[in-house]
Amino acid sequence: MLTQKERCMYCFENPSRPKHLVVAIGNFSYLMLPQFEPVVPGHCIILPLQHESGTRTVDQNVWGEIRNFKKCLLKMFAQQDKDVLFMETVISLARQRRHCMIECIPVPCEVSSNAPMYFKKAIDEAEEEWTQHEMKKVIPTSASRNLRQVIPENFAYFHVEFGLDRGFVHVIDDESKFSAGFGLNVIRGMLQLPEEDMHRRRRHESMDNQRQAVASFMKDWEPFDWTKQLD
């Protein structure tokens, strides 16, 4: 049997993970560009080094580093007059196959100001199809009431944050009806990009394009790279 680390493309100890996409490495987490075609230039992903299923259950060390990456990305993209939306989809908890990842999507500030309304509407509309009972559709999260305080440990969820301390979480009632690409598709709608569907699968970028994207990202990231202060 393959171990989880050998199977998972995002576990840091997996020798076959896409190393060329890594931008920065902390003690407990790292930052990389996506393996697939990015939704927008600057689209990146924060992940724990170890196999974790979601940020709801990571320890304080990982939690703190993820927050550092978010803070620095917000500063970096602010220089480009952009805000950052952070999204996490946690499903398949029973099988523990999925590696915890936070998708970070830079968007123009005028788009981000409407993002909460957009996401709420998308969840409300999808909920009518998804769920049978009247569960609270979205639960606000903030600095004083973070993810750990608003949902129990072993629940599947979708969490979106608008900047650092303002967001909401939706508990996924029926995973078979929830698309893992839901959040990215809401953003595509907001930015009027074509939605991903059965016929438009996520495309892999060429290795050359990926290397160029990493080099260009690193140039912008360097002045904000908090990992340089680590021993």
C-alpha angles and dihedrals in degrees: 000000000000113000118241090253092055093047099045116081091205102050105109093223093057105107092207097055115122097267094173090069096058115113104176138359127209127185093268107012142028143206124230141161118251122270090224131059106296118243089229134356108279094033105148140164134229116208138173113246091231126060106272126159099216145347088252089076105032119114126252094266093057092040091053094049093048087053091051091053090050093050093050094046089052090052093046095050093042085069087062093047090252136129124210128234115203119203135182128183115194115189138138091046093158093061095039089211100130119082115224110257135170114208112214115202121183113213134174112272093244089057094047092054089063095039098095091054091046094051093044091052092047092051092045092051095045091045091063087064098035111048139051103195132054101257118161102273099211129014116201119238125199142157091281096040108037131174094279092056098048105045134039121250106258101042124119110234149169115221126187125183126195100210118323112320109018126077146101139243129217118202109225107231100183115022093192089068098042118091115218087217093056097110095046090049091053088054091048088054092049091051092040093240121148111275120242111246142157091290097041104056121181106280123221113233118228116264090246093053090047093051091049091049091051093049092049093046092048091055090058093039099050099083090051100040105129091183090074088075092061121100 
